[in-house]
CSV table of C-alpha atoms in Angstrom, one decimal:
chain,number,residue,atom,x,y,z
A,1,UNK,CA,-75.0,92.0,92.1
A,2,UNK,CA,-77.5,90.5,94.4
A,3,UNK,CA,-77.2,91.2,98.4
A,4,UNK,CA,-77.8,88.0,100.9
A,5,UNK,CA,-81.4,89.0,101.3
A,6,UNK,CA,-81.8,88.6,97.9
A,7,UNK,CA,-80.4,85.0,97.4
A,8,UNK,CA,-82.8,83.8,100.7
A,9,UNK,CA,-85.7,85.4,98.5
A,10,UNK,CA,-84.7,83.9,95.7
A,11,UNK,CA,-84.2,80.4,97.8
A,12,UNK,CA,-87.8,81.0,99.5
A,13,UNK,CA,-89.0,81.4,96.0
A,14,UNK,CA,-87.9,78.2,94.5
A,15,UNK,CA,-89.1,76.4,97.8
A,16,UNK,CA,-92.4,78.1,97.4
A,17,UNK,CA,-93.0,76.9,93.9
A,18,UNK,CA,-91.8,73.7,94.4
A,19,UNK,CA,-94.4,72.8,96.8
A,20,UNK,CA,-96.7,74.9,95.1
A,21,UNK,CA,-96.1,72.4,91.9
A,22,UNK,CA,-96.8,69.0,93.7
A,23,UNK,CA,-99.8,70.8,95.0
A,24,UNK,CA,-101.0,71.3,91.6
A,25,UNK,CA,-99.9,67.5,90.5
A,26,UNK,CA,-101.4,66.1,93.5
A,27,UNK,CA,-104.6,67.8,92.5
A,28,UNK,CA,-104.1,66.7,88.9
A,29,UNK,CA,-103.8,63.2,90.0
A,30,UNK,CA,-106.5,63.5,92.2
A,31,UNK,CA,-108.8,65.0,89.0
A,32,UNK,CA,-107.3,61.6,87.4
A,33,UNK,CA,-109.1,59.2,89.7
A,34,UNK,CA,-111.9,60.9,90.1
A,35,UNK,CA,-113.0,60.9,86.7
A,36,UNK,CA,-111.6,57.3,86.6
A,37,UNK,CA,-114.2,56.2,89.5
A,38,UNK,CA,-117.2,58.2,87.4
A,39,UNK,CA,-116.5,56.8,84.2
A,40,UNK,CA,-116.6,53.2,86.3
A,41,UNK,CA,-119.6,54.0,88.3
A,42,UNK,CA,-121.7,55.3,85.3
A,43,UNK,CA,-120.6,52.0,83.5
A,44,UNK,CA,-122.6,50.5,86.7
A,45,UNK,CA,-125.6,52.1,86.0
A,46,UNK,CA,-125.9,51.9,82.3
A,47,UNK,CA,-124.7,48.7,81.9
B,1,UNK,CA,-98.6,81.4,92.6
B,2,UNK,CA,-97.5,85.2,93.1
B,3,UNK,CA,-96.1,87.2,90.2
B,4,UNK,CA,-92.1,87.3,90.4
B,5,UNK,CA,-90.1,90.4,88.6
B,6,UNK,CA,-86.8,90.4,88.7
B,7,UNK,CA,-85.4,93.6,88.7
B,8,UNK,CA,-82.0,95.3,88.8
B,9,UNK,CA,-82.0,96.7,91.9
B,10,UNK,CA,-83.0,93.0,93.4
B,11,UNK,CA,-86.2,90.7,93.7
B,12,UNK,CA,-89.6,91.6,93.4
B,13,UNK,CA,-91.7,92.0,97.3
B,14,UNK,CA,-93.9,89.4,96.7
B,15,UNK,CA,-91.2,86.8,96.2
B,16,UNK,CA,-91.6,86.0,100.0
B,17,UNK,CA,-95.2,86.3,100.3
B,18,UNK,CA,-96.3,82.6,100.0
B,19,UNK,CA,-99.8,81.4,100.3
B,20,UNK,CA,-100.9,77.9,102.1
B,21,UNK,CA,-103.9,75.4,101.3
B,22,UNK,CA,-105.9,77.1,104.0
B,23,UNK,CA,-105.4,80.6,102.4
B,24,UNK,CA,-107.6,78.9,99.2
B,25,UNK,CA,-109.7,76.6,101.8
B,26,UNK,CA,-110.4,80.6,103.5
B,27,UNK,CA,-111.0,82.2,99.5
B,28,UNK,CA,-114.1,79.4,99.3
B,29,UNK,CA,-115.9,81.0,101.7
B,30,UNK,CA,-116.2,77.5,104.2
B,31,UNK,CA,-119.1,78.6,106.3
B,32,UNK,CA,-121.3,79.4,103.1
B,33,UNK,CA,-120.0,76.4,101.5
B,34,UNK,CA,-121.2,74.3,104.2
B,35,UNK,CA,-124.3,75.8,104.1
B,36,UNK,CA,-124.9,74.7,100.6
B,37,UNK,CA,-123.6,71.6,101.3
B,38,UNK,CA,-126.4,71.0,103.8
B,39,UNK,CA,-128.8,72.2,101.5
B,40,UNK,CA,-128.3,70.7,98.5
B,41,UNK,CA,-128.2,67.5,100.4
B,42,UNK,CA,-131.8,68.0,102.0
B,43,UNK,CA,-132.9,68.7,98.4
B,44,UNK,CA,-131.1,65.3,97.6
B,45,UNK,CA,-132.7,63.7,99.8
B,46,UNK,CA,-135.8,64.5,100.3
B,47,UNK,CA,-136.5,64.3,96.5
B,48,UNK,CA,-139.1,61.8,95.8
B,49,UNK,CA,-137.1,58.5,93.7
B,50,UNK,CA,-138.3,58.4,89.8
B,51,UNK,CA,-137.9,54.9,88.7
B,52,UNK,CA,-136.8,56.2,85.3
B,53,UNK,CA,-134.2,57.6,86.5
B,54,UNK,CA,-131.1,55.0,87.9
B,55,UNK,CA,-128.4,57.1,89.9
B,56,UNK,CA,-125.5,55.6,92.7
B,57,UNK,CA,-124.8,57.1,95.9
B,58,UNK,CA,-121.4,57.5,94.9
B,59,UNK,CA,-122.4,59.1,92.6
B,60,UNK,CA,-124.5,61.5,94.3
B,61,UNK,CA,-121.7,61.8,96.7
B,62,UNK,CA,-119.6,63.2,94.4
B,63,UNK,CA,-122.3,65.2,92.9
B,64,UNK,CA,-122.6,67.0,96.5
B,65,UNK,CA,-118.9,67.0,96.5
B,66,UNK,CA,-119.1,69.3,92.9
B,67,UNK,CA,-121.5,71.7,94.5
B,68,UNK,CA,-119.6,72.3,97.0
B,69,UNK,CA,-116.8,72.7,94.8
B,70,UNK,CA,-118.8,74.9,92.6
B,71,UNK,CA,-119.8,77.1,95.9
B,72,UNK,CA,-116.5,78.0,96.6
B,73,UNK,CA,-115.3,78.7,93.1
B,74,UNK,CA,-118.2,81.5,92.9
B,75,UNK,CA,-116.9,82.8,97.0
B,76,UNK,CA,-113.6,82.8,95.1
B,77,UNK,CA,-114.9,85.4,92.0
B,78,UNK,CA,-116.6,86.7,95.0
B,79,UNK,CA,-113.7,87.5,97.1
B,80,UNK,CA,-111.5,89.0,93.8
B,81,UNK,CA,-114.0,91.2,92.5
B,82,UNK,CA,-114.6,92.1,96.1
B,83,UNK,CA,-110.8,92.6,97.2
B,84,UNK,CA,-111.3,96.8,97.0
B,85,UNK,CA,-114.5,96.9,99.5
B,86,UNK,CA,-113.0,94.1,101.6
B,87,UNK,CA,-109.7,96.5,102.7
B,88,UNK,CA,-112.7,99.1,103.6
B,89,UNK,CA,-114.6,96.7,106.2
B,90,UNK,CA,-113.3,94.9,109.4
B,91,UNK,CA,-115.5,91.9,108.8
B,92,UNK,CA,-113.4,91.1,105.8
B,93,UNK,CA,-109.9,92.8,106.1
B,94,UNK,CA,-108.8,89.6,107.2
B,95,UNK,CA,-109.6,87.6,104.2
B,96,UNK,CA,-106.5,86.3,102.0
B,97,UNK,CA,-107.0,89.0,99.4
B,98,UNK,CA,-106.6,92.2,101.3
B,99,UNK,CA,-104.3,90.1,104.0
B,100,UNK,CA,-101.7,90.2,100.6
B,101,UNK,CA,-101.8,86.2,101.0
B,102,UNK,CA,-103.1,85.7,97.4
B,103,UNK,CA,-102.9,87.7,94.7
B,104,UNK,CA,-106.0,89.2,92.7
B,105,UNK,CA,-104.8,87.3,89.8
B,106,UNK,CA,-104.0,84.2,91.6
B,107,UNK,CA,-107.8,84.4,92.7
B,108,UNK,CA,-109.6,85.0,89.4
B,109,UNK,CA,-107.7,82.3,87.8
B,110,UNK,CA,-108.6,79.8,91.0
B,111,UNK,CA,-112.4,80.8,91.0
B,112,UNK,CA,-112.7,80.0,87.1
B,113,UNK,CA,-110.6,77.1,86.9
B,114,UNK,CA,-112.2,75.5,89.8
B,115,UNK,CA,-115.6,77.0,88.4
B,116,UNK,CA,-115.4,74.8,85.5
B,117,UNK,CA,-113.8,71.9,87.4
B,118,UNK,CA,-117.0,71.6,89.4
B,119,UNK,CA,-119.4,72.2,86.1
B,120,UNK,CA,-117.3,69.7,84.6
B,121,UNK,CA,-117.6,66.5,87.6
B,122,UNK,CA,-121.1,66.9,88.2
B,123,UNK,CA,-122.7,66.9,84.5
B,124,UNK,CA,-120.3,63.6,84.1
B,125,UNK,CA,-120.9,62.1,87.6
B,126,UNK,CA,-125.1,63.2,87.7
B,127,UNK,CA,-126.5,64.7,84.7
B,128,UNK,CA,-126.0,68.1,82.5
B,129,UNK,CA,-129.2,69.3,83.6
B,130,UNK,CA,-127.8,69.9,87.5
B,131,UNK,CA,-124.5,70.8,85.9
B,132,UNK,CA,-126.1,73.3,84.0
B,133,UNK,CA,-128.0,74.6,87.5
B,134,UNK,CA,-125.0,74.9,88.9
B,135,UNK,CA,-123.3,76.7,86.2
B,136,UNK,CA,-126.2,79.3,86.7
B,137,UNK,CA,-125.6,79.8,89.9
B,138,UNK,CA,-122.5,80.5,89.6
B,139,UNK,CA,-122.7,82.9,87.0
B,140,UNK,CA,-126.0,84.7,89.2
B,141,UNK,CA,-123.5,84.6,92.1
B,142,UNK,CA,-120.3,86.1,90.5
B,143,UNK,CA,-122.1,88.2,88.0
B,144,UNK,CA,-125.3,89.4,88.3
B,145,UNK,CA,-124.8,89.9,92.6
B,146,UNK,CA,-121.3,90.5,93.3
B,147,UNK,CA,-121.0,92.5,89.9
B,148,UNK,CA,-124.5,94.1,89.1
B,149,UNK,CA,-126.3,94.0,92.0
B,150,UNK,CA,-123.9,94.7,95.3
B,151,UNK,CA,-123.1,98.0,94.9
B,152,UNK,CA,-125.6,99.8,92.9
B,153,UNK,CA,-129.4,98.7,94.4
B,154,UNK,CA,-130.6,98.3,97.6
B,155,UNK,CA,-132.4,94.9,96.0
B,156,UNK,CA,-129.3,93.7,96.3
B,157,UNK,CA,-129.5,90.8,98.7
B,158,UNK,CA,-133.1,90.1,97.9
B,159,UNK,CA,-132.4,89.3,94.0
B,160,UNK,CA,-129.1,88.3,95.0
B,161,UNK,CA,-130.8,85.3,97.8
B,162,UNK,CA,-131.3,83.6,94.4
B,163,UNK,CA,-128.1,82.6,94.4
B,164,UNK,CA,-127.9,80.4,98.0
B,165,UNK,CA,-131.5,79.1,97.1
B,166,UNK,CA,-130.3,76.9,94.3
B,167,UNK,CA,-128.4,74.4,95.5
B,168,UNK,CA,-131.5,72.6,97.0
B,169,UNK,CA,-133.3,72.8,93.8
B,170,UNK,CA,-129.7,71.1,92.1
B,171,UNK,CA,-129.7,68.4,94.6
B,172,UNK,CA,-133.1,67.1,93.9
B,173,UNK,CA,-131.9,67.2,89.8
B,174,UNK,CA,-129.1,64.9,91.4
B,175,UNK,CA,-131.7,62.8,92.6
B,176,UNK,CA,-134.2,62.4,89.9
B,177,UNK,CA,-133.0,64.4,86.8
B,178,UNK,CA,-136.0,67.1,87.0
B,179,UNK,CA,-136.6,69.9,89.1
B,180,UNK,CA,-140.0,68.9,91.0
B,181,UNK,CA,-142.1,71.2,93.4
B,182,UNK,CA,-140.4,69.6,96.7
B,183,UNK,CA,-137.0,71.6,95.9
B,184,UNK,CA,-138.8,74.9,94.9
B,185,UNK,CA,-140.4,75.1,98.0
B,186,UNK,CA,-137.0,74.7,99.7
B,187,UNK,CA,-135.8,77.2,97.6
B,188,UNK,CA,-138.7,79.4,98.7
B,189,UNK,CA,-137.6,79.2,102.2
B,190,UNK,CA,-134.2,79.9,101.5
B,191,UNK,CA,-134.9,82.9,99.1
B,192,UNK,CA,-137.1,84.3,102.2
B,193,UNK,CA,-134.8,83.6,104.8
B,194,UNK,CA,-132.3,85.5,103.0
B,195,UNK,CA,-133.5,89.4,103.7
B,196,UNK,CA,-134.2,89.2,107.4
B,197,UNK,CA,-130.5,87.5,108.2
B,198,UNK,CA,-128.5,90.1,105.8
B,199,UNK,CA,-130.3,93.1,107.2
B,200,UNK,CA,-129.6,91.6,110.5
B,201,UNK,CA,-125.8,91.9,109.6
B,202,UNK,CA,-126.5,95.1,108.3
B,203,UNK,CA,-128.1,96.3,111.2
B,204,UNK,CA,-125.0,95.6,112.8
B,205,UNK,CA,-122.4,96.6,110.4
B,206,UNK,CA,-123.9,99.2,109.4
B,207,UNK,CA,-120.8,101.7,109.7
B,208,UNK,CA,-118.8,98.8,107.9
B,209,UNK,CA,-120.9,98.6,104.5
B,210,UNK,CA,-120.9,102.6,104.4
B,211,UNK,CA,-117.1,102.7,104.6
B,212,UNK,CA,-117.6,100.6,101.6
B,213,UNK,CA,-120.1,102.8,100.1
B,214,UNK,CA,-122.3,99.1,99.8
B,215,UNK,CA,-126.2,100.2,99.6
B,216,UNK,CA,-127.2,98.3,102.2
B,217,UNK,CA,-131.0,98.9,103.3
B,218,UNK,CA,-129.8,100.4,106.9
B,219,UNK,CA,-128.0,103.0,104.6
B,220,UNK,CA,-129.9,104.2,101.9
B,221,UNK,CA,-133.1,103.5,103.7
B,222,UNK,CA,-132.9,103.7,107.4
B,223,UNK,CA,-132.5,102.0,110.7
B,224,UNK,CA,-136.9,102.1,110.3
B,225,UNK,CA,-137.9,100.8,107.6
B,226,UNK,CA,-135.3,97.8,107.6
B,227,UNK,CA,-136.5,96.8,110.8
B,228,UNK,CA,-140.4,96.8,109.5
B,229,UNK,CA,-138.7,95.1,106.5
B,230,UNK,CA,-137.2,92.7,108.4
B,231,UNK,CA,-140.6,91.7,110.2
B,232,UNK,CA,-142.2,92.1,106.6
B,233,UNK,CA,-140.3,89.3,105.4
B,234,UNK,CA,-140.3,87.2,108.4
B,235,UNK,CA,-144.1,87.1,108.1
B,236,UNK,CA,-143.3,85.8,104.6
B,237,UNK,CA,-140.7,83.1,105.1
B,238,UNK,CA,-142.6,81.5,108.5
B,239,UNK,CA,-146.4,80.3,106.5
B,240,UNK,CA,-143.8,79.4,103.7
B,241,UNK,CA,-142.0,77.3,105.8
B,242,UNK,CA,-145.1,75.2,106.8
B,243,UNK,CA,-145.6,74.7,102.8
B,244,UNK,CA,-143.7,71.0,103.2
B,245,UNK,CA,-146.2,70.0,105.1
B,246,UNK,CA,-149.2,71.7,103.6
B,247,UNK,CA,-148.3,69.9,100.0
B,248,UNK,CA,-147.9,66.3,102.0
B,249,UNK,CA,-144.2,65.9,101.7
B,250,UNK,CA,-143.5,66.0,105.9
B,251,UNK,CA,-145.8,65.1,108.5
B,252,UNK,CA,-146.6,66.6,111.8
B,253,UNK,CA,-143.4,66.3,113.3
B,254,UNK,CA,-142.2,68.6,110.8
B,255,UNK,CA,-145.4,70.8,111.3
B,256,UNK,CA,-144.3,71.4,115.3
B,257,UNK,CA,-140.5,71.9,114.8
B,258,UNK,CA,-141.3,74.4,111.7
B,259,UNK,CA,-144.0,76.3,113.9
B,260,UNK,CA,-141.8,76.6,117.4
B,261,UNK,CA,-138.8,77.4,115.1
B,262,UNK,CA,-140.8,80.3,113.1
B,263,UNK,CA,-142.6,81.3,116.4
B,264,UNK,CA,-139.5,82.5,117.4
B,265,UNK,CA,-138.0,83.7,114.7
B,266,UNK,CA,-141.6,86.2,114.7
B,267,UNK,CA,-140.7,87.1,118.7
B,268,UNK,CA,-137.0,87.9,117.9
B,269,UNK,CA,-138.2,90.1,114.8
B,270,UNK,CA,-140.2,91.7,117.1
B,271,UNK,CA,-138.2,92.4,119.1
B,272,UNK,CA,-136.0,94.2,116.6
B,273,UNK,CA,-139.3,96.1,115.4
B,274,UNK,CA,-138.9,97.3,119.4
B,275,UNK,CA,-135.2,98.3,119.1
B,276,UNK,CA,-134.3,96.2,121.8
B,277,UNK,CA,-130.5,96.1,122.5
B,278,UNK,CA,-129.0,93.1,120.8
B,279,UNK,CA,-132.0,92.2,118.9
B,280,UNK,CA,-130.1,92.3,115.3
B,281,UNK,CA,-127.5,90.0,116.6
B,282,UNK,CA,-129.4,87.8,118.4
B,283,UNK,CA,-131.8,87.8,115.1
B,284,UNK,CA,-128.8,87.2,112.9
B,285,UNK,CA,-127.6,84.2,115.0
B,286,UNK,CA,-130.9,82.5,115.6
B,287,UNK,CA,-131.6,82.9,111.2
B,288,UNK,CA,-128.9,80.5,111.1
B,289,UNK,CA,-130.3,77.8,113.7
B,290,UNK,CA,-133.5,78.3,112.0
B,291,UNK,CA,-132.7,77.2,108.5
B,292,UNK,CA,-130.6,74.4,110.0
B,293,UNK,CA,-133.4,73.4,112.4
B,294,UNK,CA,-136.4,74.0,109.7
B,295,UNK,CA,-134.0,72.0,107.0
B,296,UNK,CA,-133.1,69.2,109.0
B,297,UNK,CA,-136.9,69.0,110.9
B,298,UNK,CA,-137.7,67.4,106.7
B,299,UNK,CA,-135.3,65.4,106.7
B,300,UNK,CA,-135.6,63.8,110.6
B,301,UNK,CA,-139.4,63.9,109.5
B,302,UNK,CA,-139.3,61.8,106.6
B,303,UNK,CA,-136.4,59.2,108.3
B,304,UNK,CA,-138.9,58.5,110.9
């Protein structure tokens, strides 16, 4: 049986890793045009 | 990113300990990465241009961007092998680890994933030969300093100065694909510079790194001979720093601001040789103007 302090950690928790996952998909996205603008740039150069 | 049990009698302490952006900004050790930052980019640009070699300043931009990157990941290893000393000393009880703001784990798996990130951008936006630099450093950083060398020889920051010396040398491989003399000199300098500003800090922490049982030279050696050690190596790093112009690659204007720069940097060494109150800190603070001033005195030189 969980107490009322236990059900705000557990709504903390989901909150936390919520905006703990769009901090990871932000970076991923990130990562994504990054290596989008290298692969263009180096195209630049060598072509 | 903290580890979550669920147990019967109710949920686990670190539910509610959450960790921000700046908590991982503070694991990357900013001030060093800026450092190297600053560096590299003098190496950059002050590397002479090969015609072989074609490059972008985007490129390059990201290329700083990956060192940087790389810099913190290894502050990141850094701070979670460290995390057991860093409780023991004030100067770093306040970092995330021992604050309880990130866990160990949550470290390690930052450090190498951001590790390899960094690798990864700079041999596909420069070249695998600076990639490969880096992933040295990184390794000499994380391994053979904070692991090896730290806490079992007095060497330590002497070998370990390798480490912070690199990132000029990986600059100018961003800038012409080969390591040339320019950048080695640089990382001459930095290697110097290195022993006379962490004995400094030693000098005054020196109660901190023996809480931490960390075999500083103030500890194992004495107040005495890191202070002649200090002006030893001072008397290395200031003819070194003229070498840029010796080998033709600044001018005089670079000749006066390295001379008054190192002139001073021999008076406050001195002055430590003489025990005078506050001569370690003010020592410590003025070794960080002085590889700004010395680094940026190439690159004002060769803009004008």
């Amino acid at each position: 049986m969980n107490t009322n302090k236990d059900d705000e950690n557990i709504k903390t928790f989901y909150e936390n890793r919520k905006s703990k996952n769009f901090a990871v998909l932000g970076i991923i996205i990130s990562m994504v045009v990054l290596f989008f603008f290298i692969t263009i740039l180096r195209m630049d150069i060598t072509g | 990113m903290s580890v979550v049990t669920v147990n019967t009698s109710g949920i686990d302490e670190n539910l509610n300990k959450s960790s921000s952006p700046f908590d991982y900004f503070r694991l990357m050790k900013p001030r060093v990465m800026s450092l190297v930052v600053f560096t590299a980019f003098v190496g950059y640009f002050t590397a002479e241009p090969v015609e072989s070699y074609n490059s972008h300043p985007l490129l390059a931009l990201i290329g700083i961007f990956a060192i940087a990157l790389g810099a913190g990941a290894s502050g990141a290893l850094n701070q979670w092998y460290e995390s057991d000393i860093d409780q023991l000393m004030i100067r770093t009880r306040d970092r995330p680890i021992p604050k309880g703001k990130i866990q160990p784990a949550d470290a390690l798996s930052f450090g190498v994933i951001t590790s390899l990130l960094s690798i990864i951008i700079l041999g596909l936006s420069v070249n695998w030969l600076a990639a490969s630099l880096l992933a040295f450093t990184i390794l000499f950083y994380a391994v053979v300093y904070t692991i090896w060398l730290k806490r079992y020889t007095v060497q330590n920051i002497v070998i370990g100065g390798a480490a912070g010396a690199f990132p000029p040398v990986i600059g100018q491989v961003c800038a012409t694909g080969n390591i040339g003399i320019e950048s080695l000199i640089l990382f001459l300098i930095i290697f110097l510079w290195t022993p006379p500003h962490f004995w400094a800090l030693a000098l005054i922490k020196k109660d901190d790194y023996a809480a931490a049982n960390i075999p500083m030279l103030p500890i194992v050696a004495g107040e005495k001979i890191t202070r002649k050690n200090i002006l030893i190596y001072s008397f290395l790093l200031v003819p070194c720093s003229l070498l840029p112009w010796i080998f033709d690659y600044s001018g005089n204007l670079y000749l006066f601001i390295a001379t008054i720069s190192g002139l001073e940097f021999l008076r406050r060494s001195f002055l430590i040789i003489k025990k005078v109150e506050g001569s370690e800190k003010s020592l410590f603070i003025y070794s960080i103007f002085y590889l700004s001033i010395v680094f940026a005195g190439i690159c004002i030189d060769k803009i004008i």
